[in-house]
C-alpha cells in the first residue's frame, strides 16, 4: 500500500484539451506520464520509473516512522484498518469482565452472535449495575439459578429491560390469577415471555381463549403447560386448526381436548403432523379415540412408528384395539428403548428387530 502511494506521487497527467475525454493505455502499476499530440487529439504515453526513484523515497520511511504510535507504544496490540470490524463476541471474552461473568453463569456467548445487534449494545453494560438486578428479579420469580445461563442465552434482550417494566408484566399475570408457581414455570420454559408487553399478552390470551372456547382455568392451564404457544405466531395457530379440522377430520370438541392434553402439537410442522396422523389412522387403523387417549403418539418421529409397526406386522402382533386380545398400546409403540420394545412388546429379540430394520 505504501509503495503504491510512493509510486503514484510521481504520476503527472498532461492534458492537451480539457473538453475532450482522454484515452490511456497503462504499461504498469507505477508510471510516469508524458503527453504528446497526434492528429489534434491528446495521447498519453507511459514509461516505468527508474529504480532510483523508489529507492530515494524508501530511505525516508525509517525517519517518518519515528513518531508512529503503532511502533513506539509497546502496549499497543495491533490494528487492522484494511478489514471490516469484527463482532465476534467470543473473541472478546478474555478482555471483558462482563462476558467472563456471563460465561461463568452458563451463557453461550457464541449464540448471541446469531441474534440481531446484540454486539452493538451488550458490551456497554455494567454487570453490577445492569445485569445483577435482572438476575435477582428472575430468581425472585422462581427461575432456578442453574437455568439462568440458558435463559440469557436464549433471551439476551431482557438485559435491555428496566426492572419497572418487568414488574408490570409480572403484576399483569398475577391480576389474571396466575399463581407464583405458574409464573415460575412460564418464565423457565419461555425466556421470551417477558419481552411481550401486558397488552400483547392480553390480546394473545384472549385469542387463544376465544378460538378454543376455553374457561379461565383451562386457559391458564394451557399457558402454563406450553407457554410458547401464547407467544407463537397466531397465524400458525389458525393454520394448525385448519389441519386438525379439515385435513385430519377432528371435531371442534376433539381439537379442544387435544389442546388441553398436548398443546405442544400446535408448535409442530403441520404437514409432518398430517402425514403422521395419516399413517396412524389409515395404515395402523388407529381410531380417533385412541389418538385422543394417547396424543403423545402424534409427537413421535414417523420413522420410529413405522419401524415398530411393521415389525409387529411381521410377527403378526400389530393389534391396537383394546377390546381384542394381544392389545398393543400406542404408548408401547413410542416409548421405551428398542431393546425393551423388541423383547417385552414384540416378544422377540433386539437382534431380530435390528435385522428387520435393515431390510426397510
Short mmCIF file of C-alpha atoms in Angstrom, two decimals:
data_model
loop_
_atom_site.label_atom_id
_atom_site.label_comp_id
_atom_site.label_asym_id
_atom_site.label_seq_id
_atom_site.Cartn_x
_atom_site.Cartn_y
_atom_site.Cartn_z
CA UNK A 1 0.00 0.00 0.00
CA UNK A 2 2.81 2.41 0.96
CA UNK A 3 4.84 1.52 -2.11
CA UNK A 4 1.87 2.23 -4.38
CA UNK A 5 1.37 5.64 -2.76
CA UNK A 6 5.02 6.50 -3.34
CA UNK A 7 4.77 5.46 -6.97
CA UNK A 8 1.65 7.45 -7.70
CA UNK A 9 3.29 10.51 -6.18
CA UNK A 10 5.36 10.81 -9.34
CA UNK A 11 2.50 10.39 -11.80
CA UNK A 12 1.93 13.53 -13.96
CA UNK A 13 -1.02 13.77 -16.30
CA UNK A 14 -0.61 16.18 -19.19
CA UNK A 15 -3.90 17.08 -20.82
CA UNK A 16 -3.96 18.93 -24.14
CA UNK A 17 -7.71 19.59 -24.25
CA UNK A 18 -9.99 19.96 -21.26
CA UNK A 19 -13.19 19.38 -23.23
CA UNK A 20 -12.23 16.02 -24.78
CA UNK A 21 -12.03 12.78 -22.75
CA UNK A 22 -8.52 11.27 -22.69
CA UNK A 23 -7.79 7.72 -23.67
CA UNK A 24 -4.93 5.99 -21.89
CA UNK A 25 -3.03 2.74 -22.15
CA UNK A 26 -1.38 1.57 -18.95
CA UNK A 27 2.01 -0.16 -19.15
CA UNK A 28 2.41 -0.86 -15.42
CA UNK A 29 1.01 -0.11 -11.95
CA UNK A 30 3.51 2.65 -11.16
CA UNK A 31 4.06 5.02 -14.09
CA UNK A 32 5.38 8.40 -15.13
CA UNK A 33 3.20 10.04 -17.77
CA UNK A 34 4.07 12.29 -20.66
CA UNK A 35 1.71 13.51 -23.33
CA UNK A 36 2.03 14.27 -26.98
CA UNK A 37 -0.49 15.37 -29.52
CA UNK A 38 -1.23 13.34 -32.56
CA UNK A 39 -3.86 14.25 -35.12
CA UNK A 40 -5.05 17.07 -32.85
CA UNK A 41 -6.02 14.59 -30.08
CA UNK A 42 -4.30 14.25 -26.69
CA UNK A 43 -2.48 10.97 -26.28
CA UNK A 44 -0.91 9.89 -23.04
CA UNK A 45 2.10 7.57 -23.16
CA UNK A 46 3.62 5.89 -20.11
CA UNK A 47 7.06 4.77 -19.02
CA UNK A 48 8.13 2.77 -15.98
CA UNK A 49 10.08 4.78 -13.40
CA UNK A 50 13.72 4.03 -12.79
CA UNK A 51 14.72 2.15 -9.64
CA UNK A 52 16.40 5.22 -8.16
CA UNK A 53 13.03 7.00 -7.83
CA UNK A 54 11.64 4.46 -5.36
CA UNK A 55 14.95 3.97 -3.57
CA UNK A 56 15.11 7.64 -2.64
CA UNK A 57 11.59 7.56 -1.22
CA UNK A 58 12.04 4.30 0.69
CA UNK A 59 15.04 5.74 2.53
CA UNK A 60 12.68 8.28 4.13
CA UNK A 61 10.48 5.64 5.75
CA UNK A 62 12.58 4.97 8.93
CA UNK A 63 12.68 8.65 9.85
CA UNK A 64 8.97 9.07 9.13
CA UNK A 65 8.10 6.13 11.42
CA UNK A 66 9.84 7.58 14.47
CA UNK A 67 6.66 9.29 15.67
CA UNK A 68 4.33 6.44 14.71
CA UNK A 69 2.43 5.36 17.88
CA UNK A 70 1.99 1.86 16.47
CA UNK A 71 5.78 1.45 16.64
CA UNK A 72 6.83 3.28 19.79
CA UNK A 73 3.91 2.17 22.04
CA UNK A 74 4.87 -1.29 23.32
CA UNK A 75 1.41 -1.80 24.88
CA UNK A 76 -0.40 -1.40 21.54
CA UNK A 77 -1.76 -4.78 20.47
CA UNK A 78 -2.29 -4.15 16.79
CA UNK A 79 -4.86 -2.78 14.37
CA UNK A 80 -6.24 -3.95 11.04
CA UNK A 81 -7.52 -0.85 9.23
CA UNK A 82 -7.99 -2.68 5.94
CA UNK A 83 -10.61 -5.08 7.30
CA UNK A 84 -14.17 -4.61 8.46
CA UNK A 85 -14.74 -4.58 12.24
CA UNK A 86 -15.30 -7.99 13.82
CA UNK A 87 -18.34 -8.63 16.01
CA UNK A 88 -17.13 -11.97 17.29
CA UNK A 89 -18.09 -11.64 20.96
CA UNK A 90 -16.42 -14.92 21.87
CA UNK A 91 -13.06 -13.46 20.90
CA UNK A 92 -13.56 -10.65 23.44
CA UNK A 93 -14.20 -12.86 26.47
CA UNK A 94 -10.60 -12.64 27.71
CA UNK A 95 -10.77 -8.83 27.64
CA UNK A 96 -14.29 -8.27 29.01
CA UNK A 97 -15.20 -8.80 32.66
CA UNK A 98 -18.89 -8.69 31.69
CA UNK A 99 -18.54 -11.55 29.20
CA UNK A 100 -16.40 -13.55 31.61
CA UNK A 101 -19.08 -13.34 34.29
CA UNK A 102 -21.80 -14.28 31.78
CA UNK A 103 -19.78 -17.33 30.75
CA UNK A 104 -19.44 -18.35 34.43
CA UNK A 105 -23.20 -18.00 34.67
CA UNK A 106 -23.53 -20.56 31.86
CA UNK A 107 -24.30 -18.27 28.93
CA UNK A 108 -23.26 -19.48 25.45
CA UNK A 109 -21.78 -16.23 24.14
CA UNK A 110 -21.31 -17.59 20.62
CA UNK A 111 -25.09 -17.96 20.26
CA UNK A 112 -25.53 -14.24 20.90
CA UNK A 113 -23.68 -13.58 17.65
CA UNK A 114 -26.60 -15.13 15.72
CA UNK A 115 -29.02 -12.61 17.18
CA UNK A 116 -29.64 -9.18 15.72
CA UNK A 117 -27.46 -6.32 17.01
CA UNK A 118 -26.58 -7.84 20.40
CA UNK A 119 -22.94 -6.91 19.82
CA UNK A 120 -23.88 -3.26 19.34
CA UNK A 121 -25.07 -2.74 22.93
CA UNK A 122 -24.12 -5.63 25.20
CA UNK A 123 -20.50 -4.53 25.67
CA UNK A 124 -21.70 -1.21 27.10
CA UNK A 125 -23.48 -2.93 30.01
CA UNK A 126 -22.14 -2.94 33.53
CA UNK A 127 -22.58 -6.31 35.24
CA UNK A 128 -23.24 -4.96 38.72
CA UNK A 129 -25.49 -2.12 37.62
CA UNK A 130 -27.36 -3.63 34.65
CA UNK A 131 -27.18 -7.43 34.96
CA UNK A 132 -27.32 -8.24 38.66
CA UNK A 133 -30.75 -6.61 39.20
CA UNK A 134 -32.18 -8.70 36.33
CA UNK A 135 -30.69 -11.87 37.81
CA UNK A 136 -32.15 -11.09 41.23
CA UNK A 137 -35.54 -10.36 39.67
CA UNK A 138 -35.63 -13.70 37.83
CA UNK A 139 -34.57 -15.63 40.91
CA UNK A 140 -37.30 -13.89 42.91
CA UNK A 141 -39.83 -15.09 40.31
CA UNK A 142 -38.76 -18.70 40.78
CA UNK A 143 -36.33 -19.16 37.88
CA UNK A 144 -33.74 -21.71 39.04
CA UNK A 145 -30.23 -20.32 39.38
CA UNK A 146 -28.77 -23.20 37.37
CA UNK A 147 -31.03 -22.33 34.42
CA UNK A 148 -30.09 -18.63 34.25
CA UNK A 149 -27.35 -19.35 31.73
CA UNK A 150 -29.80 -20.94 29.32
CA UNK A 151 -32.29 -18.13 29.99
CA UNK A 152 -29.84 -15.37 28.98
CA UNK A 153 -28.52 -17.45 26.09
CA UNK A 154 -32.00 -17.59 24.56
CA UNK A 155 -33.02 -14.07 25.54
CA UNK A 156 -30.18 -11.56 25.96
CA UNK A 157 -32.61 -8.74 25.13
CA UNK A 158 -34.06 -8.87 28.64
CA UNK A 159 -30.85 -7.15 29.73
CA UNK A 160 -32.16 -4.02 28.00
CA UNK A 161 -35.39 -4.05 30.02
CA UNK A 162 -35.96 -1.99 33.15
CA UNK A 163 -36.98 -3.62 36.42
CA UNK A 164 -40.09 -1.43 36.43
CA UNK A 165 -41.27 -2.84 33.09
CA UNK A 166 -40.60 -6.40 34.19
CA UNK A 167 -42.54 -5.92 37.41
CA UNK A 168 -45.51 -4.54 35.45
CA UNK A 169 -45.56 -7.68 33.29
CA UNK A 170 -45.44 -9.97 36.31
CA UNK A 171 -48.17 -7.97 38.06
CA UNK A 172 -50.36 -8.43 34.99
CA UNK A 173 -50.10 -12.22 35.32
CA UNK A 174 -50.99 -12.03 39.00
CA UNK A 175 -54.02 -9.91 38.10
CA UNK A 176 -55.12 -12.71 35.74
CA UNK A 177 -54.93 -15.18 38.64
CA UNK A 178 -51.72 -16.91 37.57
CA UNK A 179 -50.11 -18.35 40.70
CA UNK A 180 -46.46 -17.86 41.57
CA UNK A 181 -45.80 -21.49 40.60
CA UNK A 182 -47.43 -20.93 37.20
CA UNK A 183 -45.39 -17.79 36.59
CA UNK A 184 -42.18 -19.59 37.55
CA UNK A 185 -42.94 -22.37 35.06
CA UNK A 186 -43.88 -19.90 32.31
CA UNK A 187 -40.65 -17.91 32.64
CA UNK A 188 -38.47 -21.00 32.98
CA UNK A 189 -39.88 -22.65 29.85
CA UNK A 190 -40.22 -19.48 27.78
CA UNK A 191 -37.50 -16.86 28.37
CA UNK A 192 -39.03 -14.66 25.65
CA UNK A 193 -42.31 -14.18 27.53
CA UNK A 194 -41.09 -11.06 29.35
CA UNK A 195 -40.32 -9.33 26.04
CA UNK A 196 -44.08 -9.04 25.41
CA UNK A 197 -45.95 -6.11 26.88
CA UNK A 198 -49.05 -6.78 29.04
CA UNK A 199 -51.23 -5.52 26.17
CA UNK A 200 -49.77 -8.02 23.70
CA UNK A 201 -50.01 -10.91 26.17
CA UNK A 202 -53.61 -9.95 26.94
CA UNK A 203 -54.52 -9.95 23.23
CA UNK A 204 -52.90 -13.33 22.69
CA UNK A 205 -54.52 -14.93 25.72
CA UNK A 206 -57.87 -13.60 24.53
CA UNK A 207 -57.30 -15.00 21.04
CA UNK A 208 -56.49 -18.49 22.34
CA UNK A 209 -59.43 -18.45 24.75
CA UNK A 210 -61.94 -17.44 22.08
CA UNK A 211 -60.52 -19.75 19.40
CA UNK A 212 -60.80 -22.88 21.55
CA UNK A 213 -63.68 -21.76 23.82
CA UNK A 214 -61.65 -22.16 26.98
CA UNK A 215 -62.60 -21.30 30.52
CA UNK A 216 -60.28 -19.17 32.63
CA UNK A 217 -58.82 -22.20 34.38
CA UNK A 218 -58.34 -24.03 31.06
CA UNK A 219 -56.60 -21.01 29.55
CA UNK A 220 -54.21 -20.73 32.50
CA UNK A 221 -53.52 -24.48 32.28
CA UNK A 222 -52.64 -24.27 28.58
CA UNK A 223 -50.48 -21.15 29.04
CA UNK A 224 -48.61 -22.82 31.88
CA UNK A 225 -48.16 -26.20 30.19
CA UNK A 226 -46.94 -24.73 26.89
CA UNK A 227 -46.21 -21.02 27.33
CA UNK A 228 -44.54 -20.85 23.92
CA UNK A 229 -47.96 -21.27 22.32
CA UNK A 230 -49.03 -17.86 23.65
CA UNK A 231 -46.00 -16.08 22.19
CA UNK A 232 -46.00 -18.04 18.91
CA UNK A 233 -47.45 -16.96 15.58
CA UNK A 234 -51.22 -16.51 15.77
CA UNK A 235 -51.41 -17.28 12.06
CA UNK A 236 -49.63 -20.57 12.78
CA UNK A 237 -52.33 -21.48 15.32
CA UNK A 238 -55.03 -20.82 12.72
CA UNK A 239 -53.25 -22.96 10.13
CA UNK A 240 -52.82 -25.81 12.60
CA UNK A 241 -56.50 -25.65 13.49
CA UNK A 242 -57.30 -25.93 9.81
CA UNK A 243 -55.08 -29.01 9.61
CA UNK A 244 -56.79 -30.71 12.54
CA UNK A 245 -60.29 -29.93 11.32
CA UNK A 246 -60.15 -30.10 7.54
CA UNK A 247 -57.19 -32.38 6.82
CA UNK A 248 -57.33 -34.80 9.76
CA UNK A 249 -61.07 -34.68 10.41
CA UNK A 250 -61.23 -33.87 14.14
CA UNK A 251 -64.35 -32.24 15.57
CA UNK A 252 -64.17 -28.92 17.44
CA UNK A 253 -64.52 -30.54 20.88
CA UNK A 254 -61.84 -33.08 19.97
CA UNK A 255 -59.46 -30.31 18.93
CA UNK A 256 -60.01 -28.63 22.28
CA UNK A 257 -59.33 -31.94 24.03
CA UNK A 258 -56.07 -32.30 22.11
CA UNK A 259 -55.06 -28.77 23.04
CA UNK A 260 -55.64 -29.33 26.75
CA UNK A 261 -53.74 -32.62 26.68
CA UNK A 262 -50.89 -31.73 24.29
CA UNK A 263 -50.62 -28.01 23.36
CA UNK A 264 -47.15 -28.76 22.01
CA UNK A 265 -48.84 -30.11 18.88
CA UNK A 266 -49.60 -26.54 17.78
CA UNK A 267 -45.88 -25.78 17.63
CA UNK A 268 -45.07 -28.63 15.26
CA UNK A 269 -44.81 -28.67 11.48
CA UNK A 270 -48.33 -29.04 10.09
CA UNK A 271 -47.52 -31.10 7.00
CA UNK A 272 -45.42 -33.57 9.02
CA UNK A 273 -48.17 -33.85 11.62
CA UNK A 274 -50.81 -34.52 8.96
CA UNK A 275 -48.63 -37.24 7.37
CA UNK A 276 -48.06 -38.83 10.78
CA UNK A 277 -51.76 -38.90 11.57
CA UNK A 278 -52.49 -40.33 8.14
CA UNK A 279 -50.12 -43.23 8.84
CA UNK A 280 -51.58 -43.84 12.31
CA UNK A 281 -55.19 -43.67 11.18
CA UNK A 282 -55.15 -45.18 7.69
CA UNK A 283 -52.21 -47.62 7.86
CA UNK A 284 -52.23 -48.68 11.50
CA UNK A 285 -56.05 -48.38 11.67
CA UNK A 286 -55.90 -46.37 14.89
CA UNK A 287 -59.23 -44.65 15.52
CA UNK A 288 -59.78 -41.09 16.75
CA UNK A 289 -60.48 -42.17 20.30
CA UNK A 290 -57.14 -43.92 20.55
CA UNK A 291 -55.33 -40.82 19.30
CA UNK A 292 -57.24 -38.66 21.80
CA UNK A 293 -56.37 -41.04 24.64
CA UNK A 294 -52.69 -41.07 23.66
CA UNK A 295 -51.98 -37.72 21.91
CA UNK A 296 -48.25 -38.17 22.55
CA UNK A 297 -48.24 -40.63 19.64
CA UNK A 298 -48.56 -37.63 17.31
CA UNK A 299 -45.29 -36.19 18.64
CA UNK A 300 -43.23 -39.31 17.95
CA UNK A 301 -40.93 -39.42 14.95
CA UNK A 302 -42.57 -41.01 11.94
CA UNK A 303 -39.78 -43.48 11.09
CA UNK A 304 -39.80 -44.81 14.68
CA UNK A 305 -43.53 -45.53 14.46
CA UNK A 306 -43.13 -47.13 11.05
CA UNK A 307 -40.25 -49.39 12.10
CA UNK A 308 -42.05 -50.74 15.15
CA UNK A 309 -45.43 -51.12 13.49
CA UNK A 310 -44.05 -53.03 10.53
CA UNK A 311 -42.01 -55.24 12.82
CA UNK A 312 -45.21 -56.10 14.74
CA UNK A 313 -46.93 -56.80 11.41
CA UNK A 314 -44.03 -59.09 10.52
CA UNK A 315 -44.68 -61.01 13.74
CA UNK A 316 -48.47 -60.83 13.31
CA UNK A 317 -48.77 -58.88 16.56
CA UNK A 318 -49.97 -55.46 15.26
CA UNK A 319 -53.20 -55.28 17.24
CA UNK A 320 -54.26 -51.84 18.52
CA UNK A 321 -57.88 -52.50 19.51
CA UNK A 322 -58.14 -52.58 23.33
CA UNK A 323 -61.23 -54.80 23.07
CA UNK A 324 -59.28 -57.63 21.43
CA UNK A 325 -56.61 -59.91 22.89
CA UNK A 326 -52.87 -59.21 22.46
CA UNK A 327 -53.59 -55.48 22.55
CA UNK A 328 -50.62 -53.17 21.97
CA UNK A 329 -50.99 -49.69 23.42
CA UNK A 330 -49.88 -46.72 21.29
CA UNK A 331 -47.65 -45.69 24.19
CA UNK A 332 -45.84 -49.01 23.87
CA UNK A 333 -45.13 -48.15 20.26
CA UNK A 334 -43.46 -44.82 21.01
CA UNK A 335 -41.88 -45.23 24.44
CA UNK A 336 -39.03 -47.21 25.97
CA UNK A 337 -35.88 -48.40 24.25
CA UNK A 338 -35.67 -50.58 21.16
CA UNK A 339 -34.47 -53.44 23.34
CA UNK A 340 -37.44 -53.22 25.69
CA UNK A 341 -39.84 -52.95 22.75
CA UNK A 342 -38.34 -55.94 20.91
CA UNK A 343 -38.27 -58.21 23.98
CA UNK A 344 -41.32 -57.22 26.04
CA UNK A 345 -43.76 -55.84 23.44
CA UNK A 346 -42.91 -57.71 20.24
CA UNK A 347 -41.89 -60.88 22.16
CA UNK A 348 -38.78 -61.20 20.03
CA UNK A 349 -35.14 -60.14 20.32
CA UNK A 350 -33.23 -56.93 19.65
CA UNK A 351 -31.11 -58.77 17.08
CA UNK A 352 -34.20 -59.75 15.08
CA UNK A 353 -35.54 -56.21 15.33
CA UNK A 354 -32.28 -54.67 14.11
CA UNK A 355 -32.04 -57.17 11.25
CA UNK A 356 -35.61 -56.37 10.22
CA UNK A 357 -34.95 -52.60 10.27
CA UNK A 358 -32.06 -53.10 7.85
CA UNK A 359 -34.48 -54.51 5.29
CA UNK A 360 -36.72 -51.42 5.36
#
